Amino acid sequence: KIEAKKDITISQHAMHCTTITEGNLIICDQMKRTGTLTGGKHVALGGVQVVTLGAASGVHTYIHAFTGLGELMQGTLNLSKELDHEHEQLMKVKDAEMKLLQQPAHKRPDELIERLSWTKTHHFERIAEIKALMDSSASELNTLYRRYSIEVFKNSFPGAHCQIGDTSIDLTNEYGACKMVTNGKEIKLE
């Protein structure tokens, strides 16, 4: 069992073992000619790069890359909830403003009108901030989907269970060089 706070780099083989890293898991030499990941369980906060994944015998190999995706998705969900809350508050302010405008002009306190106007402006500004954060988060997420993938430089064999974030795929066929990437809904082999 190998655990690391940063990248784990093995130049030859990781066979029937457990690796856990808060970085990337890299199983290959500098020339990308040797490096086999066969059997065991392998978890990486980042991506995984190997020359050969699994074995022709179909030995079960479990890989979970981009384990940090759940946290990022939770952050996006929290922003979405906050956006909904801001919209609700804005509607309440608009309703109060409409009720105030239905009153005769001499019964409308200036300080209340001013406070409602300021509150409405505040909610509009906060909504704009949250939307900008959500756009930035979506852009960052698309970049990370490409970066935190499972990349195989030579062969991948049946028996490998590959998970990226919350999406997974079981390899049932043999593939040559490929890159497994997720879009948050499914894993695609490129």
mmCIF file of C-alpha atoms in Angstrom, residues 116-179:
data_model
loop_
_atom_site.group_PDB
_atom_site.id
_atom_site.type_symbol
_atom_site.label_atom_id
_atom_site.label_comp_id
_atom_site.label_asym_id
_atom_site.label_seq_id
_atom_site.Cartn_x
_atom_site.Cartn_y
_atom_site.Cartn_z
ATOM 1 C CA LEU A 116 -36.136 49.083 -0.621
ATOM 2 C CA SER A 117 -34.203 50.590 -3.530
ATOM 3 C CA TRP A 118 -30.868 49.877 -1.824
ATOM 4 C CA THR A 119 -31.928 46.298 -0.943
ATOM 5 C CA LYS A 120 -33.060 45.638 -4.524
ATOM 6 C CA THR A 121 -29.730 46.957 -5.872
ATOM 7 C CA HIS A 122 -27.846 44.780 -3.367
ATOM 8 C CA HIS A 123 -29.695 41.621 -4.509
ATOM 9 C CA PHE A 124 -29.134 42.447 -8.201
ATOM 10 C CA GLU A 125 -25.389 42.873 -7.527
ATOM 11 C CA ARG A 126 -25.201 39.627 -5.550
ATOM 12 C CA ILE A 127 -27.044 37.743 -8.326
ATOM 13 C CA ALA A 128 -24.520 39.073 -10.863
ATOM 14 C CA GLU A 129 -21.620 37.980 -8.606
ATOM 15 C CA ILE A 130 -23.033 34.481 -8.171
ATOM 16 C CA LYS A 131 -23.643 34.080 -11.927
ATOM 17 C CA ALA A 132 -20.036 35.155 -12.611
ATOM 18 C CA LEU A 133 -18.792 32.605 -10.040
ATOM 19 C CA MET A 134 -20.930 29.887 -11.624
ATOM 20 C CA ASP A 135 -19.605 30.698 -15.121
ATOM 21 C CA SER A 136 -16.039 30.648 -13.805
ATOM 22 C CA SER A 137 -16.700 27.361 -11.985
ATOM 23 C CA ALA A 138 -18.166 25.759 -15.138
ATOM 24 C CA SER A 139 -15.165 26.869 -17.201
ATOM 25 C CA GLU A 140 -12.734 25.552 -14.568
ATOM 26 C CA LEU A 141 -14.638 22.271 -14.396
ATOM 27 C CA ASN A 142 -14.382 21.744 -18.177
ATOM 28 C CA THR A 143 -10.627 22.327 -17.976
ATOM 29 C CA LEU A 144 -10.282 19.882 -15.068
ATOM 30 C CA TYR A 145 -12.344 17.228 -16.893
ATOM 31 C CA ARG A 146 -9.679 17.228 -19.619
ATOM 32 C CA ARG A 147 -6.735 17.346 -17.204
ATOM 33 C CA TYR A 148 -7.909 14.749 -14.678
ATOM 34 C CA SER A 149 -8.486 11.798 -16.958
ATOM 35 C CA ILE A 150 -7.280 8.211 -17.183
ATOM 36 C CA GLU A 151 -4.721 8.009 -19.972
ATOM 37 C CA VAL A 152 -3.425 4.699 -21.345
ATOM 38 C CA PHE A 153 -0.403 4.945 -23.658
ATOM 39 C CA LYS A 154 -0.336 1.391 -25.044
ATOM 40 C CA ASN A 155 -2.984 -1.234 -24.046
ATOM 41 C CA SER A 156 -5.987 -1.523 -21.774
ATOM 42 C CA PHE A 157 -7.543 -4.896 -21.024
ATOM 43 C CA PRO A 158 -10.967 -6.125 -19.874
ATOM 44 C CA GLY A 159 -11.466 -6.348 -16.127
ATOM 45 C CA ALA A 160 -10.564 -2.731 -15.404
ATOM 46 C CA HIS A 161 -13.176 -0.714 -13.536
ATOM 47 C CA CYS A 162 -12.462 2.953 -14.204
ATOM 48 C CA GLN A 163 -14.142 5.755 -12.311
ATOM 49 C CA ILE A 164 -13.615 9.476 -12.862
ATOM 50 C CA GLY A 165 -15.422 11.593 -10.313
ATOM 51 C CA ASP A 166 -18.893 10.079 -10.015
ATOM 52 C CA THR A 167 -18.961 8.452 -13.465
ATOM 53 C CA SER A 168 -17.613 4.987 -14.190
ATOM 54 C CA ILE A 169 -17.018 2.466 -16.946
ATOM 55 C CA ASP A 170 -16.125 -1.222 -16.904
ATOM 56 C CA LEU A 171 -13.791 -2.242 -19.692
ATOM 57 C CA THR A 172 -15.120 -5.367 -21.393
ATOM 58 C CA ASN A 173 -12.936 -5.150 -24.501
ATOM 59 C CA GLU A 174 -9.270 -4.689 -25.205
ATOM 60 C CA TYR A 175 -8.267 -1.226 -26.389
ATOM 61 C CA GLY A 176 -5.077 0.308 -27.654
ATOM 62 C CA ALA A 177 -3.870 3.712 -26.558
ATOM 63 C CA CYS A 178 -6.812 5.729 -25.251
ATOM 64 C CA LYS A 179 -7.838 8.508 -22.957
#
